[in-house]
Amino acid sequence: MKEQVKLHQEREASGLALIPLLFFIVIYLGVGIVLHSKGVQMAFYQFPSVVAMTIAVILAFLMYHKTGIDNNFKLFARGAGDENIMTMLMIFLLAGAFSSVAGAMGGVSSTANLGLAIIPPRFIVPGIFVIAAFLSTATGTSMGTVGAIVPIAYQMAKTADLNMSFVVAAVLTGAMFGDNLSMISDTTIAATRTQGVDLKDKFRTNAWISIPSALIALVLMVIFSEGGTVTGNLDYSLIKVVPYVLVLGLALFGLNVFAVLIIGILSAAAVGVGTGTIGIMEVAAKIWAGYQGMIEVFILSMFVGGLAELTKHYGGLKWIIDKTSKLFKGSKSASVGIAALTALTDAATANNTVAIIVTGEIAKEISEKYKIDPRRTASFLDIFSCIMQGFIPYGAQFLLVASLTKNAVNPTDMIPYNWYLIILGIMSLISVMVPSYNNIVCKGEWNWEHMKPEHEVEKQ
C-alpha cells in the first residue's frame, strides 16, 4: 500500500531532501568545468540548465517513489503553478517581448550613441559606465548592454590609446548595475516574486544601496581615468529612446508592471512602425521572438518551483533553517548568510537568475524566521548574485566580452577594475550593520501580519 501524502503538512527536517537540488548544481557546474578545461567556448552554457533541472526533478520523484508518483506530481504541480511563479512567468514573457521589439526598432543603438555623442572626451570611461548603467536599467539585460556597447567601447579604447581592461570593465559593471536595479530585469522579477514584494518597493530599497555605490565608483573613475577621443558614426534618434524612458518612468511611479510592459511594447511598436524601421507583421514576429528568448528561464522557473515544493514538503528547507539557526544570531547575521548563499549558488551555476530562483524559497524561509524585511531580502538576492556574476571569469558576460574583443581583453585583467561591484558589496553590508542606514534603506517597517509595508497598511 502506497503511503499517502498530506499535501499541506510538511515532514520533519531532512537534509536528504536537498539532494536533488544539490545534484542539479553539481551537474550544471561539473559539466561546465569539464568543458571549460577542454577549451570549449561558453562552456558553462553548453549543457542546458533546464535539462539539468529535469534530471534533478526525476531524481526527487525516484527518491520518494514510495509515496506514489501521483502524490508527488500534485506537490510538484502545486509548486510549479504557484501564484508567484505564474506571475513571474508572465512578466518574463512581456519583458522579453518589450526588449525584442525595442531593440528591433533601433532603440538600443540610439540610446548608446546618444550617450556617447554627448560625453566630453575627458570623461570617456565614467561616461561609458553611465551609458551602460542607463541602457541596462532601461532594457533589463546586462548581456544586451554588453553586446551593444563593448564593440563601441573597444574601438574607442584602441583609437584613444586607453586602458582596455579599464574601459571594458566600465561597460561590464555598468551593465550589472542595471541588471540588478532594472524593473524589467529577469533577476529583479525573480527576486521580487520569490519574496512576495512589489517591484517599486524593491527598487527603492535597492536604489539606496546601488546609487551611492555607483556615485563613489564614478568619482574613482573620474580621478583615475585618462581622456580620449570619441570616433566613428554615432547616429541616433531621440524618438527611439522614448519607450525606454517611458517604461522607467511609469515603473517608478508605481504603475502595475503588466501595464508598464504592455505600454512599453505598444510604444516601441508605434515608434518602429512610425519611423519605418519595422513593419506591423515584424512587430508580431519580434514579440514572439521575445517570448522564445525567455523559454529557458520560463521552463526553469516552473521546474524549480515544483522541485522547491517537493524539497519543502519533505523537510529540506526546514533542515536548512535548523542548521543555519546555529550560525545566525539574529537578523543581521541571517542577512549576511542569505547574501553568502546567493553568491555561492551563482558561482556554482554561473547564472544570476538561476541562482535567485534556486535560493529564493530558502531565503524566504530564513527571512520569515529572523524577521528580515523581505524588501531587503529581495535586494540582497539580486545584489549578491549580480556581484558574483561580475567576478566569475566563466560567466556569460565575461565570455561575451572575450568574444566581442576577439580575446584581446582577459577577464582576469578586468576584475581589479570592477570597482562598482566591490563598493556595492561593502555598501550592502554597511546597510545591514548600521541601524540608521538600515532605516533609510528599508523605508518604513514591514507589517508581517498583512505582509506589506506599514505605510501601505495605514493607508488602507
Short mmCIF file of C-alpha atoms in Angstrom, two decimals:
data_model
loop_
_atom_site.label_atom_id
_atom_site.label_comp_id
_atom_site.label_asym_id
_atom_site.label_seq_id
_atom_site.Cartn_x
_atom_site.Cartn_y
_atom_site.Cartn_z
CA MET A 1 0.00 0.00 0.00
CA LYS A 2 1.50 3.29 -1.11
CA GLU A 3 1.97 5.93 1.55
CA GLN A 4 -0.50 8.80 1.19
CA VAL A 5 0.95 12.29 1.27
CA LYS A 6 -0.78 15.07 3.15
CA LEU A 7 -0.12 17.89 0.73
CA HIS A 8 -0.38 20.67 3.28
CA GLN A 9 1.71 19.07 6.00
CA GLU A 10 5.50 19.24 5.90
CA ARG A 11 7.60 16.38 7.22
CA GLU A 12 10.37 16.54 9.77
CA ALA A 13 13.65 18.21 8.82
CA SER A 14 15.70 16.09 6.42
CA GLY A 15 18.92 17.01 4.67
CA LEU A 16 18.27 14.20 2.18
CA ALA A 17 15.53 16.29 0.59
CA LEU A 18 18.22 18.70 -0.65
CA ILE A 19 19.99 16.04 -2.70
CA PRO A 20 18.07 16.70 -5.96
CA LEU A 21 18.81 20.44 -5.76
CA LEU A 22 22.48 19.81 -5.00
CA PHE A 23 22.57 17.25 -7.80
CA PHE A 24 21.37 19.97 -10.21
CA ILE A 25 24.20 22.29 -9.14
CA VAL A 26 26.80 19.52 -9.37
CA ILE A 27 25.68 18.55 -12.90
CA TYR A 28 25.49 22.13 -14.10
CA LEU A 29 28.82 23.13 -12.56
CA GLY A 30 30.60 19.85 -13.26
CA VAL A 31 29.84 19.75 -16.97
CA GLY A 32 30.88 23.40 -17.27
CA ILE A 33 34.23 22.77 -15.55
CA VAL A 34 34.99 19.75 -17.76
CA LEU A 35 34.11 21.56 -20.98
CA HIS A 36 35.99 24.67 -19.90
CA SER A 37 39.11 22.60 -19.22
CA LYS A 38 38.85 21.34 -22.81
CA GLY A 39 38.75 24.88 -24.16
CA VAL A 40 35.09 24.82 -25.22
CA GLN A 41 33.64 28.29 -25.79
CA MET A 42 30.76 29.29 -23.46
CA ALA A 43 31.47 26.04 -21.60
CA PHE A 44 29.05 26.69 -18.75
CA TYR A 45 26.19 27.22 -21.19
CA GLN A 46 26.62 24.11 -23.32
CA PHE A 47 24.57 21.88 -21.01
CA PRO A 48 21.09 23.46 -20.81
CA SER A 49 20.06 24.32 -17.26
CA VAL A 50 16.54 23.06 -17.95
CA VAL A 51 17.85 19.59 -18.79
CA ALA A 52 19.96 19.53 -15.63
CA MET A 53 16.90 20.57 -13.61
CA THR A 54 14.78 17.88 -15.32
CA ILE A 55 17.27 15.25 -14.14
CA ALA A 56 17.09 16.68 -10.61
CA VAL A 57 13.27 16.52 -10.63
CA ILE A 58 13.34 12.90 -11.83
CA LEU A 59 15.78 12.09 -9.01
CA ALA A 60 13.36 13.65 -6.48
CA PHE A 61 10.49 11.51 -7.79
CA LEU A 62 12.66 8.39 -7.57
CA MET A 63 13.77 9.21 -4.02
CA TYR A 64 10.17 9.45 -2.82
CA HIS A 65 8.62 6.80 -5.07
CA LYS A 66 7.03 5.08 -2.08
CA THR A 67 4.55 7.92 -1.70
CA GLY A 68 3.40 7.42 -5.28
CA ILE A 69 4.00 9.37 -8.45
CA ASP A 70 0.51 10.89 -8.35
CA ASN A 71 1.03 12.41 -4.92
CA ASN A 72 4.47 13.70 -5.81
CA PHE A 73 3.21 15.19 -9.04
CA LYS A 74 0.48 17.02 -7.14
CA LEU A 75 3.16 18.54 -4.93
CA PHE A 76 5.29 19.39 -7.96
CA ALA A 77 2.36 20.94 -9.83
CA ARG A 78 1.37 22.99 -6.80
CA GLY A 79 4.84 24.49 -6.65
CA ALA A 80 5.16 25.00 -10.40
CA GLY A 81 1.74 26.65 -10.56
CA ASP A 82 2.21 28.85 -7.51
CA GLU A 83 0.77 32.35 -7.93
CA ASN A 84 4.19 33.98 -7.58
CA ILE A 85 5.72 31.60 -10.13
CA MET A 86 2.94 32.21 -12.66
CA THR A 87 3.14 35.97 -12.19
CA MET A 88 6.90 35.81 -12.68
CA LEU A 89 6.48 33.79 -15.87
CA MET A 90 4.06 36.28 -17.41
CA ILE A 91 6.41 39.16 -16.58
CA PHE A 92 9.31 37.26 -18.14
CA LEU A 93 7.37 36.91 -21.40
CA LEU A 94 6.31 40.56 -21.55
CA ALA A 95 9.79 41.79 -20.64
CA GLY A 96 11.26 39.63 -23.40
CA ALA A 97 8.74 40.99 -25.91
CA PHE A 98 9.49 44.62 -24.99
CA SER A 99 13.23 44.09 -25.22
CA SER A 100 12.88 42.39 -28.60
CA VAL A 101 10.58 44.99 -30.18
CA ALA A 102 12.51 47.97 -28.76
CA GLY A 103 15.80 46.51 -29.97
CA ALA A 104 14.42 45.81 -33.45
CA MET A 105 13.30 49.41 -33.93
CA GLY A 106 16.81 50.66 -33.11
CA GLY A 107 16.32 51.73 -29.52
CA VAL A 108 19.48 50.11 -28.15
CA SER A 109 21.87 51.64 -30.66
CA SER A 110 20.18 55.05 -30.44
CA THR A 111 20.40 55.08 -26.65
CA ALA A 112 24.08 54.05 -26.67
CA ASN A 113 25.05 56.50 -29.41
CA LEU A 114 23.15 59.38 -27.80
CA GLY A 115 25.15 58.97 -24.62
CA LEU A 116 28.47 58.63 -26.41
CA ALA A 117 27.75 61.71 -28.54
CA ILE A 118 27.42 63.97 -25.51
CA ILE A 119 30.33 62.64 -23.43
CA PRO A 120 33.24 65.07 -23.02
CA PRO A 121 36.49 63.28 -24.04
CA ARG A 122 37.92 63.67 -20.52
CA PHE A 123 35.11 61.53 -19.15
CA ILE A 124 35.01 58.66 -21.61
CA VAL A 125 35.43 55.86 -19.04
CA PRO A 126 32.94 57.17 -16.44
CA GLY A 127 30.66 58.20 -19.32
CA ILE A 128 30.67 54.67 -20.71
CA PHE A 129 29.78 53.39 -17.23
CA VAL A 130 26.79 55.78 -17.08
CA ILE A 131 25.60 54.80 -20.57
CA ALA A 132 25.86 51.10 -19.75
CA ALA A 133 24.04 51.66 -16.45
CA PHE A 134 21.21 53.57 -18.11
CA LEU A 135 20.87 51.17 -21.02
CA SER A 136 20.84 48.07 -18.83
CA THR A 137 18.35 49.68 -16.43
CA ALA A 138 16.09 50.59 -19.36
CA THR A 139 16.37 47.26 -21.16
CA GLY A 140 16.73 44.94 -18.17
CA THR A 141 19.58 42.97 -19.71
CA SER A 142 23.28 43.03 -18.94
CA MET A 143 24.03 40.74 -21.89
CA GLY A 144 22.23 43.03 -24.33
CA THR A 145 24.08 46.03 -22.91
CA VAL A 146 27.46 44.33 -23.16
CA GLY A 147 26.64 43.27 -26.71
CA ALA A 148 25.64 46.81 -27.72
CA ILE A 149 28.38 48.86 -26.05
CA VAL A 150 31.52 46.71 -25.86
CA PRO A 151 32.24 46.89 -29.62
CA ILE A 152 31.99 50.70 -29.49
CA ALA A 153 34.00 50.98 -26.25
CA TYR A 154 36.63 48.58 -27.57
CA GLN A 155 37.17 50.69 -30.69
CA MET A 156 37.26 53.90 -28.65
CA ALA A 157 39.86 52.43 -26.29
CA LYS A 158 42.04 51.38 -29.23
CA THR A 159 41.73 54.71 -31.03
CA ALA A 160 42.32 56.85 -27.94
CA ASP A 161 45.00 54.50 -26.52
CA LEU A 162 43.10 53.96 -23.26
CA ASN A 163 43.49 51.13 -20.75
CA MET A 164 41.39 48.46 -22.50
CA SER A 165 40.63 46.44 -19.37
CA PHE A 166 39.52 49.58 -17.50
CA VAL A 167 37.22 50.66 -20.34
CA VAL A 168 35.57 47.26 -20.81
CA ALA A 169 35.22 46.80 -17.05
CA ALA A 170 33.27 50.08 -17.01
CA VAL A 171 30.86 48.56 -19.54
CA LEU A 172 30.54 45.31 -17.59
CA THR A 173 29.94 46.93 -14.19
CA GLY A 174 27.53 49.47 -15.68
CA ALA A 175 25.64 46.59 -17.26
CA MET A 176 25.47 44.79 -13.91
CA PHE A 177 24.13 47.98 -12.28
CA GLY A 178 21.04 47.85 -14.48
CA ASP A 179 20.73 44.07 -14.36
CA ASN A 180 20.48 44.42 -10.59
CA LEU A 181 18.24 47.50 -10.48
CA SER A 182 16.04 47.39 -13.58
CA MET A 183 12.29 46.95 -13.16
CA ILE A 184 12.16 44.55 -16.10
CA SER A 185 15.32 42.55 -15.43
CA ASP A 186 14.68 38.83 -15.00
CA THR A 187 16.75 38.95 -11.80
CA THR A 188 14.53 41.67 -10.33
CA ILE A 189 11.40 39.82 -11.36
CA ALA A 190 12.64 36.57 -9.84
CA ALA A 191 13.80 38.25 -6.61
CA THR A 192 10.56 40.15 -6.01
CA ARG A 193 8.22 37.29 -6.86
CA THR A 194 10.06 34.75 -4.68
CA GLN A 195 9.87 37.15 -1.73
CA GLY A 196 6.36 38.47 -2.39
CA VAL A 197 7.24 42.17 -2.63
CA ASP A 198 6.35 44.86 -5.15
CA LEU A 199 8.82 45.86 -7.85
CA LYS A 200 8.73 49.51 -6.82
CA ASP A 201 9.48 48.66 -3.17
CA LYS A 202 12.45 46.50 -4.13
CA PHE A 203 13.67 49.23 -6.49
CA ARG A 204 13.62 51.88 -3.75
CA THR A 205 15.34 49.60 -1.25
CA ASN A 206 17.91 48.57 -3.84
CA ALA A 207 18.48 52.13 -5.10
CA TRP A 208 19.58 53.40 -1.67
CA ILE A 209 22.46 50.92 -1.91
CA SER A 210 23.19 50.82 -5.64
CA ILE A 211 23.11 54.53 -6.49
CA PRO A 212 25.54 55.66 -3.72
CA SER A 213 27.83 52.80 -4.74
CA ALA A 214 27.68 53.90 -8.39
CA LEU A 215 28.43 57.52 -7.47
CA ILE A 216 31.50 56.51 -5.47
CA ALA A 217 32.67 54.33 -8.36
CA LEU A 218 32.11 57.22 -10.76
CA VAL A 219 34.27 59.54 -8.67
CA LEU A 220 37.07 56.97 -8.70
CA MET A 221 36.74 56.57 -12.47
CA VAL A 222 36.96 60.34 -12.98
CA ILE A 223 40.06 60.52 -10.78
CA PHE A 224 41.93 57.59 -12.32
CA SER A 225 40.78 57.63 -15.95
CA GLU A 226 42.54 59.35 -18.83
CA GLY A 227 40.96 61.37 -21.63
CA GLY A 228 40.38 60.16 -25.16
CA THR A 229 38.51 60.88 -28.35
CA VAL A 230 35.10 59.52 -29.41
CA THR A 231 35.31 58.38 -33.02
CA GLY A 232 33.02 56.72 -35.52
CA ASN A 233 29.43 57.21 -36.65
CA LEU A 234 27.16 57.97 -33.69
CA ASP A 235 23.76 58.31 -35.36
CA TYR A 236 20.80 58.32 -33.03
CA SER A 237 17.12 59.20 -32.92
CA LEU A 238 15.63 60.71 -29.78
CA ILE A 239 12.19 59.26 -30.51
CA LYS A 240 13.69 55.76 -30.33
CA VAL A 241 14.84 56.39 -26.77
CA VAL A 242 11.32 57.33 -25.62
CA PRO A 243 9.98 53.77 -25.00
CA TYR A 244 12.81 53.07 -22.54
CA VAL A 245 12.30 56.34 -20.69
CA LEU A 246 8.54 55.69 -20.64
CA VAL A 247 8.95 52.24 -19.11
CA LEU A 248 11.37 53.52 -16.47
CA GLY A 249 9.15 56.46 -15.56
CA LEU A 250 5.89 54.51 -15.35
CA ALA A 251 7.53 51.77 -13.28
CA LEU A 252 8.97 54.31 -10.85
CA PHE A 253 5.55 55.92 -10.47
CA GLY A 254 4.24 52.56 -9.30
CA LEU A 255 2.06 51.57 -12.27
CA ASN A 256 1.27 47.85 -12.42
CA VAL A 257 4.18 46.03 -14.04
CA PHE A 258 1.94 44.29 -16.58
CA ALA A 259 0.54 47.64 -17.68
CA VAL A 260 4.05 49.13 -17.83
CA LEU A 261 5.36 46.39 -20.09
CA ILE A 262 2.32 46.38 -22.38
CA ILE A 263 2.60 50.16 -22.77
CA GLY A 264 6.31 49.72 -23.44
CA ILE A 265 5.66 47.14 -26.16
CA LEU A 266 2.97 49.31 -27.79
CA SER A 267 5.13 52.45 -27.67
CA ALA A 268 8.16 50.63 -29.12
CA ALA A 269 5.96 49.18 -31.87
CA ALA A 270 4.45 52.60 -32.62
CA VAL A 271 7.89 54.22 -32.88
CA GLY A 272 9.21 51.39 -35.05
CA VAL A 273 6.25 51.45 -37.44
CA GLY A 274 6.06 55.25 -37.40
CA THR A 275 9.73 55.65 -38.33
CA GLY A 276 9.57 52.88 -40.91
CA THR A 277 12.16 50.80 -39.06
CA ILE A 278 9.89 47.77 -38.73
CA GLY A 279 6.53 46.75 -40.16
CA ILE A 280 3.39 45.66 -38.32
CA MET A 281 3.93 42.00 -39.20
CA GLU A 282 7.52 42.23 -38.00
CA VAL A 283 6.30 43.61 -34.67
CA ALA A 284 4.31 40.40 -34.15
CA ALA A 285 7.34 38.32 -35.12
CA LYS A 286 9.56 40.24 -32.69
CA ILE A 287 7.08 39.79 -29.84
CA TRP A 288 7.16 36.06 -30.48
CA ALA A 289 10.96 36.15 -30.70
CA GLY A 290 10.98 37.89 -27.31
CA TYR A 291 8.81 35.14 -25.87
CA GLN A 292 11.12 32.50 -27.33
CA GLY A 293 14.13 34.21 -25.78
CA MET A 294 12.58 33.63 -22.36
CA ILE A 295 11.71 29.96 -22.89
CA GLU A 296 14.68 28.60 -20.94
CA VAL A 297 14.15 30.76 -17.86
CA PHE A 298 10.36 30.21 -18.20
CA ILE A 299 10.60 26.42 -18.03
CA LEU A 300 13.40 26.51 -15.48
CA SER A 301 11.31 28.69 -13.16
CA MET A 302 8.41 26.23 -13.28
CA PHE A 303 10.66 23.26 -12.64
CA VAL A 304 12.45 24.99 -9.78
CA GLY A 305 9.10 25.99 -8.28
CA GLY A 306 7.95 22.37 -8.40
CA LEU A 307 11.22 21.00 -7.01
CA ALA A 308 11.21 23.63 -4.26
CA GLU A 309 7.75 22.45 -3.19
CA LEU A 310 8.95 18.85 -3.03
CA THR A 311 12.06 19.90 -1.13
CA LYS A 312 9.97 21.93 1.30
CA HIS A 313 7.39 19.18 1.83
CA TYR A 314 9.98 16.51 2.55
CA GLY A 315 11.82 18.67 5.09
CA GLY A 316 14.74 20.08 3.10
CA LEU A 317 14.09 23.73 3.80
CA LYS A 318 13.32 23.02 7.44
CA TRP A 319 16.69 21.24 7.69
CA ILE A 320 18.49 24.30 6.33
CA ILE A 321 16.68 26.56 8.78
CA ASP A 322 17.53 24.27 11.69
CA LYS A 323 21.20 24.10 10.74
CA THR A 324 21.63 27.78 10.00
CA SER A 325 19.98 28.66 13.31
CA LYS A 326 23.22 27.57 14.94
CA LEU A 327 25.15 30.04 12.80
CA PHE A 328 22.78 33.00 12.74
CA LYS A 329 22.50 35.09 15.90
CA GLY A 330 19.82 37.42 14.55
CA SER A 331 18.55 39.28 11.51
CA LYS A 332 21.93 40.86 10.71
CA SER A 333 23.90 37.62 10.52
CA ALA A 334 20.97 35.96 8.73
CA SER A 335 21.01 38.73 6.09
CA VAL A 336 24.73 38.14 5.55
CA GLY A 337 24.00 34.41 5.34
CA ILE A 338 21.44 34.96 2.60
CA ALA A 339 23.98 37.08 0.71
CA ALA A 340 26.65 34.37 1.00
CA LEU A 341 24.26 31.59 -0.01
CA THR A 342 23.14 33.53 -3.09
CA ALA A 343 26.70 34.35 -4.13
CA LEU A 344 27.85 30.74 -3.75
CA THR A 345 24.87 29.47 -5.74
CA ASP A 346 25.68 31.92 -8.53
CA ALA A 347 29.31 30.79 -8.53
CA ALA A 348 28.06 27.21 -8.89
CA THR A 349 25.51 27.88 -11.62
CA ALA A 350 27.20 30.83 -13.43
CA ASN A 351 23.79 32.40 -13.91
CA ASN A 352 22.39 35.08 -11.58
CA THR A 353 18.74 34.46 -12.49
CA VAL A 354 19.10 30.74 -11.85
CA ALA A 355 20.84 31.48 -8.54
CA ILE A 356 17.94 33.65 -7.38
CA ILE A 357 15.30 31.13 -8.42
CA VAL A 358 17.17 28.29 -6.71
CA THR A 359 17.78 30.13 -3.42
CA GLY A 360 14.59 32.21 -3.37
CA GLU A 361 12.43 29.83 -1.33
CA ILE A 362 15.22 29.15 1.17
CA ALA A 363 15.86 32.89 1.57
CA LYS A 364 12.15 33.48 2.18
CA GLU A 365 12.04 30.89 4.94
CA ILE A 366 15.12 32.40 6.62
CA SER A 367 13.64 35.90 6.32
CA GLU A 368 10.38 34.88 7.96
CA LYS A 369 12.19 33.10 10.79
CA TYR A 370 14.50 36.03 11.58
CA LYS A 371 12.03 38.79 10.61
CA ILE A 372 14.21 40.22 7.87
CA ASP A 373 12.37 42.79 5.77
CA PRO A 374 11.53 40.90 2.53
CA ARG A 375 12.31 44.03 0.52
CA ARG A 376 15.88 43.75 1.81
CA THR A 377 15.99 40.03 1.09
CA ALA A 378 14.82 40.60 -2.49
CA SER A 379 17.51 43.27 -2.90
CA PHE A 380 20.23 41.05 -1.44
CA LEU A 381 19.28 38.14 -3.69
CA ASP A 382 19.65 40.41 -6.71
CA ILE A 383 22.69 42.34 -5.50
CA PHE A 384 24.89 39.43 -4.46
CA SER A 385 24.02 37.23 -7.44
CA CYS A 386 24.99 40.12 -9.72
CA ILE A 387 28.17 40.84 -7.74
CA MET A 388 29.33 37.24 -8.04
CA GLN A 389 28.35 37.18 -11.72
CA GLY A 390 30.72 40.09 -12.24
CA PHE A 391 33.67 38.18 -10.76
CA ILE A 392 33.45 34.68 -12.24
CA PRO A 393 35.54 34.54 -15.45
CA TYR A 394 33.32 31.74 -16.77
CA GLY A 395 30.15 33.86 -16.51
CA ALA A 396 28.24 34.68 -19.70
CA GLN A 397 29.05 38.40 -19.51
CA PHE A 398 32.82 37.78 -19.37
CA LEU A 399 32.62 35.22 -22.16
CA LEU A 400 30.69 37.66 -24.35
CA VAL A 401 33.28 40.38 -23.70
CA ALA A 402 36.05 37.99 -24.74
CA SER A 403 34.16 37.11 -27.91
CA LEU A 404 33.40 40.72 -28.87
CA THR A 405 37.01 41.81 -28.31
CA LYS A 406 38.44 38.74 -30.05
CA ASN A 407 40.03 37.70 -26.73
CA ALA A 408 42.01 40.95 -26.60
CA VAL A 409 40.68 41.50 -23.07
CA ASN A 410 41.42 38.88 -20.44
CA PRO A 411 38.65 38.55 -17.81
CA THR A 412 41.22 38.34 -15.01
CA ASP A 413 42.64 41.71 -16.12
CA MET A 414 39.16 43.28 -15.84
CA ILE A 415 38.37 42.06 -12.34
CA PRO A 416 40.64 44.56 -10.49
CA TYR A 417 38.65 47.37 -12.14
CA ASN A 418 35.24 46.10 -11.03
CA TRP A 419 35.13 48.92 -8.50
CA TYR A 420 31.37 49.39 -8.57
CA LEU A 421 30.69 45.75 -7.65
CA ILE A 422 33.25 45.82 -4.83
CA ILE A 423 31.75 49.03 -3.41
CA LEU A 424 28.22 47.63 -3.86
CA GLY A 425 29.08 44.64 -1.68
CA ILE A 426 30.61 46.85 1.02
CA MET A 427 27.66 49.27 1.00
CA SER A 428 25.22 46.37 1.22
CA LEU A 429 26.89 45.04 4.35
CA ILE A 430 27.03 48.55 5.85
CA SER A 431 23.31 48.91 5.23
CA VAL A 432 22.75 45.88 7.46
CA MET A 433 25.22 46.71 10.21
CA VAL A 434 24.47 50.44 10.64
CA PRO A 435 20.96 50.91 12.11
CA SER A 436 20.48 54.44 10.76
CA TYR A 437 21.38 53.36 7.21
CA ASN A 438 19.19 50.31 7.60
CA ASN A 439 16.20 52.54 8.42
CA ILE A 440 16.86 54.66 5.32
CA VAL A 441 17.24 51.66 3.01
CA CYS A 442 14.05 49.95 4.18
CA LYS A 443 11.61 52.86 4.19
CA GLY A 444 9.11 52.17 6.96
CA GLU A 445 8.64 48.98 8.95
CA TRP A 446 7.36 45.79 7.34
CA ASN A 447 3.94 44.66 8.63
CA TRP A 448 4.29 40.90 8.99
CA GLU A 449 0.59 40.40 9.68
CA HIS A 450 -0.51 41.97 6.39
CA MET A 451 2.76 41.21 4.54
CA LYS A 452 3.01 44.81 3.37
CA PRO A 453 4.98 47.94 4.28
CA GLU A 454 3.44 49.60 7.34
CA HIS A 455 2.66 52.84 5.50
CA GLU A 456 0.57 50.92 2.94
CA VAL A 457 -1.39 49.21 5.69
CA GLU A 458 -2.08 52.58 7.32
CA LYS A 459 -3.49 53.92 4.03
CA GLN A 460 -5.97 51.07 3.94
#
